[in-house]
XYZ file of C-alpha atoms in Angstrom:
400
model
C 0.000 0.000 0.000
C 1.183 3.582 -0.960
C 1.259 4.970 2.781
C 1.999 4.619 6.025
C -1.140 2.202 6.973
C -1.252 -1.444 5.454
C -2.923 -4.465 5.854
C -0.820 -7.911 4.363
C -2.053 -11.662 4.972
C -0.352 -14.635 4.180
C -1.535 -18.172 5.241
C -3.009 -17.813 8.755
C -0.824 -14.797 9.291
C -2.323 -11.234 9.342
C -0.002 -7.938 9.615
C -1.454 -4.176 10.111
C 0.960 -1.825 9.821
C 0.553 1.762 10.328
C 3.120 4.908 11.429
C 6.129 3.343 13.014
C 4.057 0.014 14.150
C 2.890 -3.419 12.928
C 0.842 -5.928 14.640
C 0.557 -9.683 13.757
C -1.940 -12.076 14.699
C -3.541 -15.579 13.784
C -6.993 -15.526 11.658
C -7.142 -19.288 13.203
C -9.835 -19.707 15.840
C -7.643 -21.460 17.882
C -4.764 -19.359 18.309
C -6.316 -16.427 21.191
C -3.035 -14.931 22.209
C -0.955 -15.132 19.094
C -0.043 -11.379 19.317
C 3.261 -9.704 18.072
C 4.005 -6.210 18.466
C 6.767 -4.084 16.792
C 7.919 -0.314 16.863
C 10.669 0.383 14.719
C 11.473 3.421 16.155
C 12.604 1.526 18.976
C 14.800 -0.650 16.522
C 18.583 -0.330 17.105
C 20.493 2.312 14.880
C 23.162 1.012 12.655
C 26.314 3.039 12.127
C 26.855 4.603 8.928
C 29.890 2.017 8.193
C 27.058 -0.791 6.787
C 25.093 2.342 5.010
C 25.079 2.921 0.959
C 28.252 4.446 -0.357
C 26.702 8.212 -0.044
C 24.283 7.638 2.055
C 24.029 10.097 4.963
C 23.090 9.489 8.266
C 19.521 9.449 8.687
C 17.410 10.462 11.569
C 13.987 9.787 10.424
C 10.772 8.203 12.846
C 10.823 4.998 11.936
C 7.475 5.453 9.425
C 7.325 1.753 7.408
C 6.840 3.081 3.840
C 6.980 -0.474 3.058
C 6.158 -4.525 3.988
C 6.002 -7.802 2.024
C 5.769 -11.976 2.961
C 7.598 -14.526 1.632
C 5.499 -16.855 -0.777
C 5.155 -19.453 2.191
C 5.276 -16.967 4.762
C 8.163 -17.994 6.916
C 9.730 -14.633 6.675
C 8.233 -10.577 6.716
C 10.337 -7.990 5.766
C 9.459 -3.955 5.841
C 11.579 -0.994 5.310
C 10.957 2.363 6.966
C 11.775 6.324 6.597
C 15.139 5.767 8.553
C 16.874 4.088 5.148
C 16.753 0.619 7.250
C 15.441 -3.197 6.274
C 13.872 -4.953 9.192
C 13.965 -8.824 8.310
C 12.183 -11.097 10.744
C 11.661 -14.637 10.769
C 7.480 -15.395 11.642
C 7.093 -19.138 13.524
C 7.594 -17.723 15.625
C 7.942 -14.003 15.682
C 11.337 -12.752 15.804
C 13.523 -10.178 14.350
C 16.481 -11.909 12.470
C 18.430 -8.371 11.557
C 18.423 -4.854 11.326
C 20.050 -3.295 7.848
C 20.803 0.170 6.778
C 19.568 0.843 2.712
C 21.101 3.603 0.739
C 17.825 5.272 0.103
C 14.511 5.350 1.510
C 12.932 2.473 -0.174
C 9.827 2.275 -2.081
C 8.991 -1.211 -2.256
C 10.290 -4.388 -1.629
C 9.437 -8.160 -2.473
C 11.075 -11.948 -1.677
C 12.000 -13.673 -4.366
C 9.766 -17.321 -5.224
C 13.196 -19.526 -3.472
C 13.177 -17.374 -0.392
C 17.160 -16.920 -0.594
C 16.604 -13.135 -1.144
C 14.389 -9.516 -0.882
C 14.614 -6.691 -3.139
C 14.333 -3.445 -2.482
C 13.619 -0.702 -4.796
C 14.260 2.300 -3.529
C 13.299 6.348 -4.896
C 16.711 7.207 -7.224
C 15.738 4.026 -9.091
C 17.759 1.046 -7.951
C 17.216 -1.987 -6.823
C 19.209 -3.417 -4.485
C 19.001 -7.872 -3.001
C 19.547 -8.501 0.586
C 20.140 -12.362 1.332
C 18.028 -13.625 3.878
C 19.857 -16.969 4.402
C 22.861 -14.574 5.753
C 20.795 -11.708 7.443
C 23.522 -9.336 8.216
C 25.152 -9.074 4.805
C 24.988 -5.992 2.810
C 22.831 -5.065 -0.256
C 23.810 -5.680 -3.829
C 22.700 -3.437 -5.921
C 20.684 -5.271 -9.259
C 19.632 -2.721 -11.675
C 18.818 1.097 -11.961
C 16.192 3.396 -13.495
C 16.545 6.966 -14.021
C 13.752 7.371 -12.350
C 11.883 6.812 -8.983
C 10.914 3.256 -8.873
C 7.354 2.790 -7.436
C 6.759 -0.978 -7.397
C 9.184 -4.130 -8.196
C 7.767 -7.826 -8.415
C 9.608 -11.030 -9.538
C 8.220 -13.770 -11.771
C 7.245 -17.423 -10.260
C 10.193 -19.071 -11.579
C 12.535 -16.146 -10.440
C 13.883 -15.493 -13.786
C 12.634 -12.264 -14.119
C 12.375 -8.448 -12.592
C 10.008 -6.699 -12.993
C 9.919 -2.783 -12.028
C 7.553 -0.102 -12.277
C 9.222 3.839 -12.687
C 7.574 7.138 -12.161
C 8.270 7.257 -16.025
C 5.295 5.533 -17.183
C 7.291 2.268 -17.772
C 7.412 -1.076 -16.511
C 10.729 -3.273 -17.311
C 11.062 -6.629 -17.794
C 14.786 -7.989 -16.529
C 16.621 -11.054 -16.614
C 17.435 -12.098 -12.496
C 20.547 -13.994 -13.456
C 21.779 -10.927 -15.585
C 19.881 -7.350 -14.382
C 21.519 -5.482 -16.966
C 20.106 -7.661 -19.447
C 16.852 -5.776 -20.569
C 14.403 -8.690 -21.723
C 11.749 -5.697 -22.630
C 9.485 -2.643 -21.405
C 5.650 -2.868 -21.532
C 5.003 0.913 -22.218
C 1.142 1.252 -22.709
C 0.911 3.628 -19.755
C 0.943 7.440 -19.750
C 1.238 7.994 -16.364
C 3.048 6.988 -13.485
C 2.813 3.391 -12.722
C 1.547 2.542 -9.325
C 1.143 -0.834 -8.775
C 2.128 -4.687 -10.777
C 1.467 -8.007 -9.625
C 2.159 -11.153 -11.087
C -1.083 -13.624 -11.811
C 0.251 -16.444 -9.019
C -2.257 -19.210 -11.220
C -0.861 -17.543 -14.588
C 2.930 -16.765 -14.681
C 2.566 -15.340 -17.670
C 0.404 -12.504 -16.774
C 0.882 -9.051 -15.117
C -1.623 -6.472 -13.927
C -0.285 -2.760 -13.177
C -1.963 0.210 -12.828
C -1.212 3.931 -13.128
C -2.431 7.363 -12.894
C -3.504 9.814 -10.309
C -6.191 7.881 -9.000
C -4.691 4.217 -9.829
C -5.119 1.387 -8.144
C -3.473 1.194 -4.769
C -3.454 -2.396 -4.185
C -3.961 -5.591 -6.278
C -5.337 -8.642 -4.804
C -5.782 -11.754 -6.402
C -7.710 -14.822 -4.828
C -6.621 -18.358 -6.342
C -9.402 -20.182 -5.585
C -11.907 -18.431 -8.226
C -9.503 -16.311 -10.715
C -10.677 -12.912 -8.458
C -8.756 -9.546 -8.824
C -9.843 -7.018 -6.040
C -9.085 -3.742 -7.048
C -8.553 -0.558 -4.296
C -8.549 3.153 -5.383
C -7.035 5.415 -4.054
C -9.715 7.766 -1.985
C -12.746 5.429 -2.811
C -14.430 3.476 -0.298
C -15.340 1.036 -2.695
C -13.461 -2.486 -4.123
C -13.964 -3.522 -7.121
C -14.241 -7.311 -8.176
C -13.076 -9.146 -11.024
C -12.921 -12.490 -12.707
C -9.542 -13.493 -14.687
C -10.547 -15.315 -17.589
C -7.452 -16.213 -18.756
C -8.125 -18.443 -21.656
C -9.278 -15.329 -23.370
C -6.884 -12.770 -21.294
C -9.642 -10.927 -19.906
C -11.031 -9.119 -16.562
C -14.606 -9.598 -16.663
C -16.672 -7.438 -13.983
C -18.042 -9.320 -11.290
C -19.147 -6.739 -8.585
C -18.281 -3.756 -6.145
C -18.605 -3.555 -2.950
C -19.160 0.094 -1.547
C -18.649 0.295 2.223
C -19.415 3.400 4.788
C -15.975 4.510 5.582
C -12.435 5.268 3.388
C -11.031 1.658 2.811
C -7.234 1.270 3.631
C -5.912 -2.012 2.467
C -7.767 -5.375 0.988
C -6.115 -8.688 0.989
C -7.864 -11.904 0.121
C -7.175 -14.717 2.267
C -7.422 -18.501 0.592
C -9.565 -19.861 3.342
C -11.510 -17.258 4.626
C -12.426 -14.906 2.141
C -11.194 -10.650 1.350
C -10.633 -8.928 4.638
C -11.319 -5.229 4.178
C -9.167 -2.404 6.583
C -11.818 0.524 6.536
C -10.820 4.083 8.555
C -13.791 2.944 11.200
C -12.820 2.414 15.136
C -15.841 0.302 15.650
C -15.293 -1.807 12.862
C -12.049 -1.425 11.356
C -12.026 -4.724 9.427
C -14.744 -6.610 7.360
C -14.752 -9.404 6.346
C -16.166 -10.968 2.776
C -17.141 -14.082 1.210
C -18.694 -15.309 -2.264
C -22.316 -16.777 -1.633
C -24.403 -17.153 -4.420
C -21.446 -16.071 -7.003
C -21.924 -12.648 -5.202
C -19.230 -11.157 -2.459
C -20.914 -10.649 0.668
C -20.035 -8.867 4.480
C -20.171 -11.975 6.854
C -21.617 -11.822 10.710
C -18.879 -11.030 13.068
C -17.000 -14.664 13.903
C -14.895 -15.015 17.000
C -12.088 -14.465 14.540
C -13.361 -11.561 13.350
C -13.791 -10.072 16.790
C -10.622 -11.032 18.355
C -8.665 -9.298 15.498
C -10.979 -5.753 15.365
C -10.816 -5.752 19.411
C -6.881 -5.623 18.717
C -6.635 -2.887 16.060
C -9.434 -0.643 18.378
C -6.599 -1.542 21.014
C -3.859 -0.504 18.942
C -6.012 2.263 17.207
C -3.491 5.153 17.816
C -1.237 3.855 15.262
C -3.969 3.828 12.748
C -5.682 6.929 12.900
C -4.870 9.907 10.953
C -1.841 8.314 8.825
C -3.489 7.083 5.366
C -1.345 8.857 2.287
C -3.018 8.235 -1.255
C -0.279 6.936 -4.029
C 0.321 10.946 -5.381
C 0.475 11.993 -1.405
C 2.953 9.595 -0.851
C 5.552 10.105 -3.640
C 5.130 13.979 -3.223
C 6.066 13.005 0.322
C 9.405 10.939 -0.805
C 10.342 13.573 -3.387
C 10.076 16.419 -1.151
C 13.354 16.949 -0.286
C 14.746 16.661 -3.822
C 11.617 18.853 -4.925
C 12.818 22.145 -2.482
C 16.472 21.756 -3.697
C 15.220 21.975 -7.561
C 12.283 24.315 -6.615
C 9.496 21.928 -7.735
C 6.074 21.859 -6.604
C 4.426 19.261 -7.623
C 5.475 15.565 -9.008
C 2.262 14.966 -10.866
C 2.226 16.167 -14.713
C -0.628 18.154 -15.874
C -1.953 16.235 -17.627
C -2.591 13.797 -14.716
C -4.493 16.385 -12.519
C -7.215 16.821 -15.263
C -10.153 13.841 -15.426
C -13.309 13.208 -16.527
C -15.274 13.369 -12.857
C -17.005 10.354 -13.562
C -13.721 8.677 -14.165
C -11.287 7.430 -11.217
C -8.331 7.211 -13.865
C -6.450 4.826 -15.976
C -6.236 2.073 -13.430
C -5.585 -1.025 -15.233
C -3.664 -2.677 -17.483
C -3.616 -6.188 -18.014
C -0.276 -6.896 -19.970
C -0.083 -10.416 -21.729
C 3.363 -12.371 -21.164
C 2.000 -15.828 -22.306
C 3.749 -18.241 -24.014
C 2.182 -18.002 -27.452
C 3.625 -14.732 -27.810
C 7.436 -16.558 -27.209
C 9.333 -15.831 -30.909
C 12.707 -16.397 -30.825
C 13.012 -16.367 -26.934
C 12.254 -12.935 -27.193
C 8.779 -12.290 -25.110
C 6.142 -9.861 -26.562
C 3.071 -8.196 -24.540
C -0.166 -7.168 -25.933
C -1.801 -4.747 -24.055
C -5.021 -4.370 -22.841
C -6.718 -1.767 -21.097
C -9.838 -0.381 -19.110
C -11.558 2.854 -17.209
C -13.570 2.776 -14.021
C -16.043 5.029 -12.807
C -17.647 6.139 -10.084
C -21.076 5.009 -10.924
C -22.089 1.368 -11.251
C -20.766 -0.795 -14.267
C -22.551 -3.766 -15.556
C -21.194 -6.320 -17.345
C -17.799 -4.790 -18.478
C -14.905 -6.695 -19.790
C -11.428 -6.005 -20.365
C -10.787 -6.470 -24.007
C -8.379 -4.401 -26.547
C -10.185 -1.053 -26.714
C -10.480 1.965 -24.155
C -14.070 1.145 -22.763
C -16.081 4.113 -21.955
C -18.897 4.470 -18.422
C -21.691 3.455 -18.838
């Protein structure tokens, strides 16, 4: 999530994050005090010795701007505003090292083996940090000359995939970074978020734009994309048809209060983080091929009774994608006498229209000539108003 508050679930394992903070917890019924607590600004400060080659010393709070699982969840990994990597191992709960970054990072992923995280940080690099040896320094991988925004990795870890303020998304080989395999360049705005289809290697959703999608969520059991705005307290529901490479429009669900994170969870269903002390998560299921709120389980209430808890570190902290990199530029911005990251033509919509949110960009194997991949491009609006029956196919659809 572009900000300071998150929500991340993997297996059994549920993380909120927000300001300095995460909490982790069991969604199993059976585990009641399964609670883990962590303040980085409490987190030990590293010498500048293990810091980037020009790296100053940092004194920042301790904000995570950043947190990812491993595939099988035996590891969680964030990065905060003081230019450090927090690795920690999860069963159980327990911080494994501390590491300084060069930069304040951006994003960060594990790769599919688990033997490494990258971390993409704001002048455009990526650097790996082994996890196998905790407390050994970054390598850097491969550079943009531009902010990077998201950074993914392919199933079979051969490729990298990054996402630039530069409207581009690049496609790299892992064994060889500098080797450029190709750029999917259908965007005209900033690119916000990719993901990698975990049932389809060979597809990639990404989003861009002022008002782009601000998280990604896919659901294995049923092909479902959940797709999060940023400002809207709605999520938007797909269906992946990818036989015939398309997003087909299932449903959205419109809730009360500004929605913070969504991640779907394999067993239970999409848990929703909402900006609402009483009921800051909800929690949905498909019944009847429609996505709907279920009664508050013992689950359900054990978690929300911990965030209301823990609700200081929520409240007030939510950054939208544009908020957030005009927060990380900043700096740079008042030394060149900037004002504003977003071009102009970003800042002028349609009202109806929440932006150019999605792509859905085709890596399949039928489009394999001479090793050399190829991406077709697809592409979609979404309003405000209700849609009905709208697929993804090769043209700009309009609102209906």
């Amino acid at each position: 999530m572009a900000g300071s508050v998150g929500l991340a679930l993997c297996g059994q394992t549920l993380v909120v994050r927000g300001g300095s903070r995460f909490l982790a917890t069991s969604t199993a019924s059976s585990d009641d005090d399964s609670l883990f607590i962590y303040d980085c600004s409490a987190a030990e400060k590293k010498s500048q010795e293990n810091k980037g080659e020009d790296a100053p010393l940092d004194q920042g709070s301790g904000v995570i701007l950043a947190s990812t699982f491993s595939k099988s969840g035996s590891y969680f990994a964030l990065t905060d505003d003081s230019k450090r990597l927090i690795l920690f191992r999860t069963k159980p709960w327990q911080c494994l090292s501390v590491r300084t970054v060069a930069r304040r990072c951006t994003a960060l992923t594990f790769i599919a083996s688990e033997e490494k995280v990258l971390v993409a940080d704001k002048s455009g690099d990526v650097y790996s940090f082994s996890v196998l040896e905790p407390h050994g320094c970054g390598h850097l991988e491969l550079g943009h000359l531009s902010m990077l925004l998201d950074v993914a990795v392919s199933p079979d870890d051969r490729f990298i995939l990054t996402a630039d303020r530069d409207e581009k998304i690049r496609v790299s080989w892992a064994a060889a970074p500098h080797s450029i395999e190709s750029f999917c360049l259908g965007h005209t705005e900033f690119v916000s978020r990719i993901s990698v289809v975990p049932t389809q290697p060979g597809l990639l959703l990404s989003s861009s734009g002022r008002f782009a999608a601000s998280r990604i969520a896919f659901w294995c059991q049923e092909n479902c994309v959940a797709l999060l705005c940023d400002g809207t307290p709605v999520v938007y529901i797909f269906q992946l048809d990818a036989r015939r490479q398309q997003l087909v429009y299932r449903q959205q669900l419109a809730l009360q209060h500004q929605v913070w994170d969504v991640a779907f969870e394999e067993t239970q269903g999409l848990w929703v983080l909402q900006d609402c002390q009483e009921a800051p998560l909800v929690l949905y299921r498909p019944v009847g091929g429609q996505w709907q709120s279920v009664p508050e389980s013992a689950v359900l209430k054990k978690i929300s009774g911990v965030l209301r808890g823990n609700w200081a570190m929520l409240e007030g902290l939510f950054l939208s994608t544009v908020d957030h990199l005009r927060a990380i530029c900043r700096p740079k911005m008042s030394l060149l006498g900037c004002s504003s990251i977003v071009s102009q033509g970003a800042s002028v919509i349609c009202p109806l229209l929440v932006g150019y949110v999605f792509l859905l960009l085709s890596l399949s194997s039928k489009f394999l000539i001479m090793n050399m991949w190829r991406f077709t491009l697809l592409s979609a609006k979404f309003c405000y108003v209700p849609l009905k029956n709208i697929t993804l196919s090769g043209r700009l659809l309009r609102p209906m």
